[in-house]
Amino acid sequence: MDNDGRPETPRLRGSGTQTVYDRLRQEILSMRLEPGSPLDEVRLSERFGMSRTPVREALLRLSSDGLVTTLPNRNTIVSTIDFASLPPYFDALTLMYRVTTRGAAGRKDPARMAVIRQRQCEFEAAVRAHDAYAMIEANREFHVAIAELAGNPYYTGFFGRLLDEGRRILRLYYSTFDDRLPLQYVEEHEDMIAAIEAGDIEKADRLAIAHAAQIVRQIQDYVARDMHKAVAIGNP
């Protein structure tokens, strides 16, 4: 069944694993499947109208992404959020904001710059539409596009994984605004774009530090304010 209780549309043979993976990944990252939720292979195979093999393969892929966990009793659940690991995560995230934005400001590539601007348009549209999932997706792609302009594929890969890992935290944060994210975030992105286009490495660095700092501060405030929710999510 889909989210409205209707049977899932059958997929072409060979695409089953990707279909299950994509749908569950979206539901986990958007928090429609909350941390600790059980993922039963039999029920999932019935939901998607598939055998258990593509479901099992999709769960293995999600496990490698760190999004699901297989317990000692062999049951599978949506991975919990480890709030204790946030400080080192924030340190790594801030570092990657800085090195990728600095690197992008030191390079000229009109084609990649156009991609950055397109991703910014998508982010602004999502913010104005109050679409939390689209905001998270567009924000990721915006910063990955900046990393790609910077030109270090190791940084790009690592930054992408960090952004993926933080999507559920970001989703919780957006919920504090009732998904009505302030346009401040759009404006900060615009300032970063301007510094990159101007080739102003030091300004790009300062903006990246400030951008990361306010996100970290807001999330820390959310966790501190709603710790009872954090504990519930972290310990199903």
PDB file of C-alpha atoms in Angstrom:
ATOM      1  CA  MET A   1       0.000   0.000   0.000  1.00  0.00           C
ATOM      2  CA  ASP A   2       1.102   3.589  -0.576  1.00  0.00           C
ATOM      3  CA  ASN A   3       0.727   6.391   1.973  1.00  0.00           C
ATOM      4  CA  ASP A   4      -2.967   6.755   1.071  1.00  0.00           C
ATOM      5  CA  GLY A   5      -3.721   3.076   1.591  1.00  0.00           C
ATOM      6  CA  ARG A   6      -3.700   2.169  -2.109  1.00  0.00           C
ATOM      7  CA  PRO A   7      -1.651  -0.736  -3.485  1.00  0.00           C
ATOM      8  CA  GLU A   8       1.730   0.280  -4.810  1.00  0.00           C
ATOM      9  CA  THR A   9       1.939   0.422  -8.608  1.00  0.00           C
ATOM     10  CA  PRO A  10       3.726  -2.701  -9.912  1.00  0.00           C
ATOM     11  CA  ARG A  11       7.226  -2.017 -11.268  1.00  0.00           C
ATOM     12  CA  LEU A  12       9.110  -3.544 -14.145  1.00  0.00           C
ATOM     13  CA  ARG A  13      11.112  -6.637 -13.323  1.00  0.00           C
ATOM     14  CA  GLY A  14      14.612  -5.697 -12.190  1.00  0.00           C
ATOM     15  CA  SER A  15      13.626  -2.310 -10.794  1.00  0.00           C
ATOM     16  CA  GLY A  16      12.131  -3.635  -7.555  1.00  0.00           C
ATOM     17  CA  THR A  17      15.129  -3.049  -5.300  1.00  0.00           C
ATOM     18  CA  GLN A  18      15.541   0.524  -6.506  1.00  0.00           C
ATOM     19  CA  THR A  19      11.831   1.228  -6.087  1.00  0.00           C
ATOM     20  CA  VAL A  20      11.755  -0.011  -2.489  1.00  0.00           C
ATOM     21  CA  TYR A  21      15.052   1.698  -1.664  1.00  0.00           C
ATOM     22  CA  ASP A  22      13.969   5.068  -3.061  1.00  0.00           C
ATOM     23  CA  ARG A  23      10.565   5.044  -1.369  1.00  0.00           C
ATOM     24  CA  LEU A  24      11.815   3.932   2.058  1.00  0.00           C
ATOM     25  CA  ARG A  25      14.780   6.289   1.920  1.00  0.00           C
ATOM     26  CA  GLN A  26      12.483   9.234   1.257  1.00  0.00           C
ATOM     27  CA  GLU A  27      10.122   8.207   4.050  1.00  0.00           C
ATOM     28  CA  ILE A  28      13.004   7.775   6.526  1.00  0.00           C
ATOM     29  CA  LEU A  29      14.706  11.052   5.636  1.00  0.00           C
ATOM     30  CA  SER A  30      11.435  12.979   5.737  1.00  0.00           C
ATOM     31  CA  MET A  31      10.648  11.390   9.139  1.00  0.00           C
ATOM     32  CA  ARG A  32       7.408   9.853   7.896  1.00  0.00           C
ATOM     33  CA  LEU A  33       9.048   6.652   9.117  1.00  0.00           C
ATOM     34  CA  GLU A  34      10.239   7.687  12.554  1.00  0.00           C
ATOM     35  CA  PRO A  35      13.471   6.447  14.200  1.00  0.00           C
ATOM     36  CA  GLY A  36      12.884   3.046  15.759  1.00  0.00           C
ATOM     37  CA  SER A  37      10.017   2.128  13.423  1.00  0.00           C
ATOM     38  CA  PRO A  38       9.990  -1.616  12.586  1.00  0.00           C
ATOM     39  CA  LEU A  39      10.627  -2.666   8.987  1.00  0.00           C
ATOM     40  CA  ASP A  40       9.159  -6.115   8.470  1.00  0.00           C
ATOM     41  CA  GLU A  41      10.164  -7.817   5.217  1.00  0.00           C
ATOM     42  CA  VAL A  42       6.853  -9.665   4.875  1.00  0.00           C
ATOM     43  CA  ARG A  43       4.755  -6.550   5.307  1.00  0.00           C
ATOM     44  CA  LEU A  44       6.974  -4.545   2.993  1.00  0.00           C
ATOM     45  CA  SER A  45       6.793  -7.210   0.297  1.00  0.00           C
ATOM     46  CA  GLU A  46       2.995  -7.118   0.584  1.00  0.00           C
ATOM     47  CA  ARG A  47       2.974  -3.325   0.462  1.00  0.00           C
ATOM     48  CA  PHE A  48       5.082  -3.136  -2.689  1.00  0.00           C
ATOM     49  CA  GLY A  49       3.635  -6.258  -4.309  1.00  0.00           C
ATOM     50  CA  MET A  50       7.075  -7.853  -4.612  1.00  0.00           C
ATOM     51  CA  SER A  51       8.938 -10.877  -3.364  1.00  0.00           C
ATOM     52  CA  ARG A  52      11.067 -10.523  -0.255  1.00  0.00           C
ATOM     53  CA  THR A  53      14.327 -10.589  -2.256  1.00  0.00           C
ATOM     54  CA  PRO A  54      14.220  -6.994  -3.593  1.00  0.00           C
ATOM     55  CA  VAL A  55      12.933  -5.813  -0.210  1.00  0.00           C
ATOM     56  CA  ARG A  56      15.850  -7.492   1.557  1.00  0.00           C
ATOM     57  CA  GLU A  57      18.329  -6.018  -0.933  1.00  0.00           C
ATOM     58  CA  ALA A  58      16.837  -2.546  -0.450  1.00  0.00           C
ATOM     59  CA  LEU A  59      17.140  -2.878   3.327  1.00  0.00           C
ATOM     60  CA  LEU A  60      20.785  -3.887   2.943  1.00  0.00           C
ATOM     61  CA  ARG A  61      21.433  -0.739   0.913  1.00  0.00           C
ATOM     62  CA  LEU A  62      19.667   1.377   3.510  1.00  0.00           C
ATOM     63  CA  SER A  63      21.764  -0.298   6.197  1.00  0.00           C
ATOM     64  CA  SER A  64      24.956   0.662   4.370  1.00  0.00           C
ATOM     65  CA  ASP A  65      23.619   4.245   4.325  1.00  0.00           C
ATOM     66  CA  GLY A  66      23.190   4.063   8.095  1.00  0.00           C
ATOM     67  CA  LEU A  67      19.443   4.577   7.813  1.00  0.00           C
ATOM     68  CA  VAL A  68      18.284   1.177   9.075  1.00  0.00           C
ATOM     69  CA  THR A  69      19.650  -1.159  11.734  1.00  0.00           C
ATOM     70  CA  THR A  70      19.384  -4.928  12.084  1.00  0.00           C
ATOM     71  CA  LEU A  71      18.994  -5.881  15.732  1.00  0.00           C
ATOM     72  CA  PRO A  72      20.489  -9.021  17.365  1.00  0.00           C
ATOM     73  CA  ASN A  73      17.085 -10.712  17.081  1.00  0.00           C
ATOM     74  CA  ARG A  74      17.337 -10.082  13.295  1.00  0.00           C
ATOM     75  CA  ASN A  75      14.489  -7.570  13.297  1.00  0.00           C
ATOM     76  CA  THR A  76      15.145  -4.442  11.247  1.00  0.00           C
ATOM     77  CA  ILE A  77      14.254  -0.922  12.396  1.00  0.00           C
ATOM     78  CA  VAL A  78      14.765   2.623  11.190  1.00  0.00           C
ATOM     79  CA  SER A  79      18.051   3.724  12.760  1.00  0.00           C
ATOM     80  CA  THR A  80      17.768   5.891  15.840  1.00  0.00           C
ATOM     81  CA  ILE A  81      19.332   9.348  15.986  1.00  0.00           C
ATOM     82  CA  ASP A  82      22.439   9.480  18.146  1.00  0.00           C
ATOM     83  CA  PHE A  83      22.209  12.946  19.703  1.00  0.00           C
ATOM     84  CA  ALA A  84      25.398  12.315  21.687  1.00  0.00           C
ATOM     85  CA  SER A  85      27.368  12.302  18.427  1.00  0.00           C
ATOM     86  CA  LEU A  86      26.175  15.754  17.349  1.00  0.00           C
ATOM     87  CA  PRO A  87      29.167  17.832  18.576  1.00  0.00           C
ATOM     88  CA  PRO A  88      31.783  16.025  16.435  1.00  0.00           C
ATOM     89  CA  TYR A  89      29.284  15.893  13.579  1.00  0.00           C
ATOM     90  CA  PHE A  90      28.832  19.671  13.760  1.00  0.00           C
ATOM     91  CA  ASP A  91      32.615  20.160  13.782  1.00  0.00           C
ATOM     92  CA  ALA A  92      32.965  18.105  10.593  1.00  0.00           C
ATOM     93  CA  LEU A  93      29.993  19.828   8.943  1.00  0.00           C
ATOM     94  CA  THR A  94      31.353  23.306   9.692  1.00  0.00           C
ATOM     95  CA  LEU A  95      34.768  22.363   8.320  1.00  0.00           C
ATOM     96  CA  MET A  96      33.225  21.117   5.067  1.00  0.00           C
ATOM     97  CA  TYR A  97      31.098  24.246   4.655  1.00  0.00           C
ATOM     98  CA  ARG A  98      34.299  26.245   4.905  1.00  0.00           C
ATOM     99  CA  VAL A  99      36.654  24.260   2.679  1.00  0.00           C
ATOM    100  CA  THR A 100      34.100  23.791  -0.103  1.00  0.00           C
ATOM    101  CA  THR A 101      32.934  27.418  -0.139  1.00  0.00           C
ATOM    102  CA  ARG A 102      36.519  28.710  -0.004  1.00  0.00           C
ATOM    103  CA  GLY A 103      37.506  26.326  -2.763  1.00  0.00           C
ATOM    104  CA  ALA A 104      34.596  27.373  -4.960  1.00  0.00           C
ATOM    105  CA  ALA A 105      35.519  31.057  -4.583  1.00  0.00           C
ATOM    106  CA  GLY A 106      38.989  30.246  -5.903  1.00  0.00           C
ATOM    107  CA  ARG A 107      37.737  28.758  -9.177  1.00  0.00           C
ATOM    108  CA  LYS A 108      35.911  30.025 -12.250  1.00  0.00           C
ATOM    109  CA  ASP A 109      33.529  27.695 -14.053  1.00  0.00           C
ATOM    110  CA  PRO A 110      30.414  29.319 -15.577  1.00  0.00           C
ATOM    111  CA  ALA A 111      28.695  25.984 -16.197  1.00  0.00           C
ATOM    112  CA  ARG A 112      29.036  24.834 -12.584  1.00  0.00           C
ATOM    113  CA  MET A 113      28.090  28.297 -11.378  1.00  0.00           C
ATOM    114  CA  ALA A 114      24.884  28.006 -13.361  1.00  0.00           C
ATOM    115  CA  VAL A 115      24.136  24.722 -11.578  1.00  0.00           C
ATOM    116  CA  ILE A 116      24.635  26.423  -8.202  1.00  0.00           C
ATOM    117  CA  ARG A 117      22.182  29.149  -9.186  1.00  0.00           C
ATOM    118  CA  GLN A 118      19.657  26.565 -10.370  1.00  0.00           C
ATOM    119  CA  ARG A 119      19.912  24.707  -7.071  1.00  0.00           C
ATOM    120  CA  GLN A 120      19.396  28.003  -5.249  1.00  0.00           C
ATOM    121  CA  CYS A 121      16.233  28.650  -7.274  1.00  0.00           C
ATOM    122  CA  GLU A 122      14.973  25.199  -6.306  1.00  0.00           C
ATOM    123  CA  PHE A 123      15.752  25.856  -2.645  1.00  0.00           C
ATOM    124  CA  GLU A 124      13.955  29.209  -2.660  1.00  0.00           C
ATOM    125  CA  ALA A 125      10.912  27.672  -4.359  1.00  0.00           C
ATOM    126  CA  ALA A 126      10.790  24.931  -1.719  1.00  0.00           C
ATOM    127  CA  VAL A 127      11.081  27.466   1.111  1.00  0.00           C
ATOM    128  CA  ARG A 128       8.260  29.566  -0.308  1.00  0.00           C
ATOM    129  CA  ALA A 129       6.141  26.427  -0.762  1.00  0.00           C
ATOM    130  CA  HIS A 130       6.815  25.327   2.848  1.00  0.00           C
ATOM    131  CA  ASP A 131       7.833  21.923   1.475  1.00  0.00           C
ATOM    132  CA  ALA A 132      10.222  20.528   4.091  1.00  0.00           C
ATOM    133  CA  TYR A 133      11.365  17.492   2.121  1.00  0.00           C
ATOM    134  CA  ALA A 134      12.041  19.592  -0.987  1.00  0.00           C
ATOM    135  CA  MET A 135      13.909  22.136   1.161  1.00  0.00           C
ATOM    136  CA  ILE A 136      16.186  19.452   2.560  1.00  0.00           C
ATOM    137  CA  GLU A 137      16.826  17.964  -0.882  1.00  0.00           C
ATOM    138  CA  ALA A 138      17.488  21.340  -2.509  1.00  0.00           C
ATOM    139  CA  ASN A 139      19.734  22.492   0.346  1.00  0.00           C
ATOM    140  CA  ARG A 140      21.839  19.355  -0.049  1.00  0.00           C
ATOM    141  CA  GLU A 141      22.141  19.788  -3.794  1.00  0.00           C
ATOM    142  CA  PHE A 142      23.029  23.476  -3.424  1.00  0.00           C
ATOM    143  CA  HIS A 143      25.969  22.763  -1.139  1.00  0.00           C
ATOM    144  CA  VAL A 144      27.082  19.731  -3.145  1.00  0.00           C
ATOM    145  CA  ALA A 145      27.094  21.930  -6.276  1.00  0.00           C
ATOM    146  CA  ILE A 146      29.388  24.379  -4.463  1.00  0.00           C
ATOM    147  CA  ALA A 147      31.659  21.484  -3.490  1.00  0.00           C
ATOM    148  CA  GLU A 148      31.735  20.305  -7.110  1.00  0.00           C
ATOM    149  CA  LEU A 149      32.839  23.779  -8.213  1.00  0.00           C
ATOM    150  CA  ALA A 150      35.598  23.637  -5.595  1.00  0.00           C
ATOM    151  CA  GLY A 151      36.889  20.633  -7.515  1.00  0.00           C
ATOM    152  CA  ASN A 152      38.006  18.150  -4.851  1.00  0.00           C
ATOM    153  CA  PRO A 153      36.000  14.916  -5.308  1.00  0.00           C
ATOM    154  CA  TYR A 154      36.994  13.660  -1.855  1.00  0.00           C
ATOM    155  CA  TYR A 155      35.545  16.758  -0.234  1.00  0.00           C
ATOM    156  CA  THR A 156      32.427  16.463  -2.392  1.00  0.00           C
ATOM    157  CA  GLY A 157      31.848  12.833  -1.437  1.00  0.00           C
ATOM    158  CA  PHE A 158      32.453  13.394   2.263  1.00  0.00           C
ATOM    159  CA  PHE A 159      30.315  16.527   2.382  1.00  0.00           C
ATOM    160  CA  GLY A 160      27.480  14.737   0.597  1.00  0.00           C
ATOM    161  CA  ARG A 161      27.539  11.956   3.195  1.00  0.00           C
ATOM    162  CA  LEU A 162      27.537  14.480   6.050  1.00  0.00           C
ATOM    163  CA  LEU A 163      24.570  16.313   4.552  1.00  0.00           C
ATOM    164  CA  ASP A 164      22.722  13.025   4.095  1.00  0.00           C
ATOM    165  CA  GLU A 165      23.437  12.023   7.670  1.00  0.00           C
ATOM    166  CA  GLY A 166      22.038  15.315   8.948  1.00  0.00           C
ATOM    167  CA  ARG A 167      18.788  15.294   6.970  1.00  0.00           C
ATOM    168  CA  ARG A 168      16.670  13.897   9.773  1.00  0.00           C
ATOM    169  CA  ILE A 169      18.085  16.399  12.257  1.00  0.00           C
ATOM    170  CA  LEU A 170      17.299  19.154   9.751  1.00  0.00           C
ATOM    171  CA  ARG A 171      13.775  17.789   9.370  1.00  0.00           C
ATOM    172  CA  LEU A 172      13.213  18.021  13.122  1.00  0.00           C
ATOM    173  CA  TYR A 173      14.545  21.551  13.077  1.00  0.00           C
ATOM    174  CA  TYR A 174      12.286  22.659  10.215  1.00  0.00           C
ATOM    175  CA  SER A 175       9.331  21.312  12.158  1.00  0.00           C
ATOM    176  CA  THR A 176       9.968  23.963  14.830  1.00  0.00           C
ATOM    177  CA  PHE A 177       9.036  26.559  12.186  1.00  0.00           C
ATOM    178  CA  ASP A 178       5.984  24.542  11.150  1.00  0.00           C
ATOM    179  CA  ASP A 179       7.947  24.102   7.904  1.00  0.00           C
ATOM    180  CA  ARG A 180       7.846  27.880   7.316  1.00  0.00           C
ATOM    181  CA  LEU A 181      11.585  28.418   7.073  1.00  0.00           C
ATOM    182  CA  PRO A 182      12.627  32.105   7.324  1.00  0.00           C
ATOM    183  CA  LEU A 183      13.831  33.676   4.065  1.00  0.00           C
ATOM    184  CA  GLN A 184      17.054  34.445   5.950  1.00  0.00           C
ATOM    185  CA  TYR A 185      18.338  31.078   4.752  1.00  0.00           C
ATOM    186  CA  VAL A 186      17.681  31.983   1.138  1.00  0.00           C
ATOM    187  CA  GLU A 187      19.446  35.319   1.618  1.00  0.00           C
ATOM    188  CA  GLU A 188      22.475  33.638   3.200  1.00  0.00           C
ATOM    189  CA  HIS A 189      22.770  31.368   0.180  1.00  0.00           C
ATOM    190  CA  GLU A 190      22.602  34.421  -2.094  1.00  0.00           C
ATOM    191  CA  ASP A 191      25.412  36.092  -0.152  1.00  0.00           C
ATOM    192  CA  MET A 192      27.548  32.975  -0.523  1.00  0.00           C
ATOM    193  CA  ILE A 193      26.901  32.879  -4.266  1.00  0.00           C
ATOM    194  CA  ALA A 194      27.909  36.537  -4.602  1.00  0.00           C
ATOM    195  CA  ALA A 195      31.176  35.967  -2.722  1.00  0.00           C
ATOM    196  CA  ILE A 196      31.974  32.911  -4.847  1.00  0.00           C
ATOM    197  CA  GLU A 197      31.269  34.766  -8.086  1.00  0.00           C
ATOM    198  CA  ALA A 198      33.426  37.667  -6.912  1.00  0.00           C
ATOM    199  CA  GLY A 199      36.281  35.296  -6.127  1.00  0.00           C
ATOM    200  CA  ASP A 200      36.419  36.682  -2.575  1.00  0.00           C
ATOM    201  CA  ILE A 201      37.826  33.678  -0.726  1.00  0.00           C
ATOM    202  CA  GLU A 202      38.005  35.292   2.707  1.00  0.00           C
ATOM    203  CA  LYS A 203      34.451  36.625   2.545  1.00  0.00           C
ATOM    204  CA  ALA A 204      33.219  33.242   1.317  1.00  0.00           C
ATOM    205  CA  ASP A 205      34.927  31.659   4.305  1.00  0.00           C
ATOM    206  CA  ARG A 206      33.356  34.116   6.763  1.00  0.00           C
ATOM    207  CA  LEU A 207      29.910  33.543   5.286  1.00  0.00           C
ATOM    208  CA  ALA A 208      30.341  29.769   5.436  1.00  0.00           C
ATOM    209  CA  ILE A 209      31.365  29.983   9.100  1.00  0.00           C
ATOM    210  CA  ALA A 210      28.363  32.159   9.928  1.00  0.00           C
ATOM    211  CA  HIS A 211      25.973  29.967   7.934  1.00  0.00           C
ATOM    212  CA  ALA A 212      27.155  26.812   9.654  1.00  0.00           C
ATOM    213  CA  ALA A 213      27.215  28.462  13.091  1.00  0.00           C
ATOM    214  CA  GLN A 214      23.616  29.642  12.981  1.00  0.00           C
ATOM    215  CA  ILE A 215      22.379  26.235  11.809  1.00  0.00           C
ATOM    216  CA  VAL A 216      24.344  24.487  14.568  1.00  0.00           C
ATOM    217  CA  ARG A 217      23.143  26.975  17.170  1.00  0.00           C
ATOM    218  CA  GLN A 218      19.499  26.605  16.150  1.00  0.00           C
ATOM    219  CA  ILE A 219      19.652  22.810  16.194  1.00  0.00           C
ATOM    220  CA  GLN A 220      21.424  22.813  19.567  1.00  0.00           C
ATOM    221  CA  ASP A 221      18.734  25.123  20.934  1.00  0.00           C
ATOM    222  CA  TYR A 222      16.041  22.815  19.565  1.00  0.00           C
ATOM    223  CA  VAL A 223      17.594  19.722  21.154  1.00  0.00           C
ATOM    224  CA  ALA A 224      18.062  21.508  24.477  1.00  0.00           C
ATOM    225  CA  ARG A 225      14.536  22.882  24.429  1.00  0.00           C
ATOM    226  CA  ASP A 226      12.868  19.636  23.407  1.00  0.00           C
ATOM    227  CA  MET A 227      15.204  17.124  25.027  1.00  0.00           C
ATOM    228  CA  HIS A 228      12.281  14.911  26.029  1.00  0.00           C
ATOM    229  CA  LYS A 229      11.539  14.474  22.327  1.00  0.00           C
ATOM    230  CA  ALA A 230      15.203  13.843  21.555  1.00  0.00           C
ATOM    231  CA  VAL A 231      15.424  11.166  24.241  1.00  0.00           C
ATOM    232  CA  ALA A 232      12.263   9.506  22.957  1.00  0.00           C
ATOM    233  CA  ILE A 233      13.573   9.452  19.421  1.00  0.00           C
ATOM    234  CA  GLY A 234      17.046   8.319  20.400  1.00  0.00           C
ATOM    235  CA  ASN A 235      15.801   5.486  22.601  1.00  0.00           C
ATOM    236  CA  PRO A 236      12.761   3.693  21.146  1.00  0.00           C
TER     237      PRO A 236
END
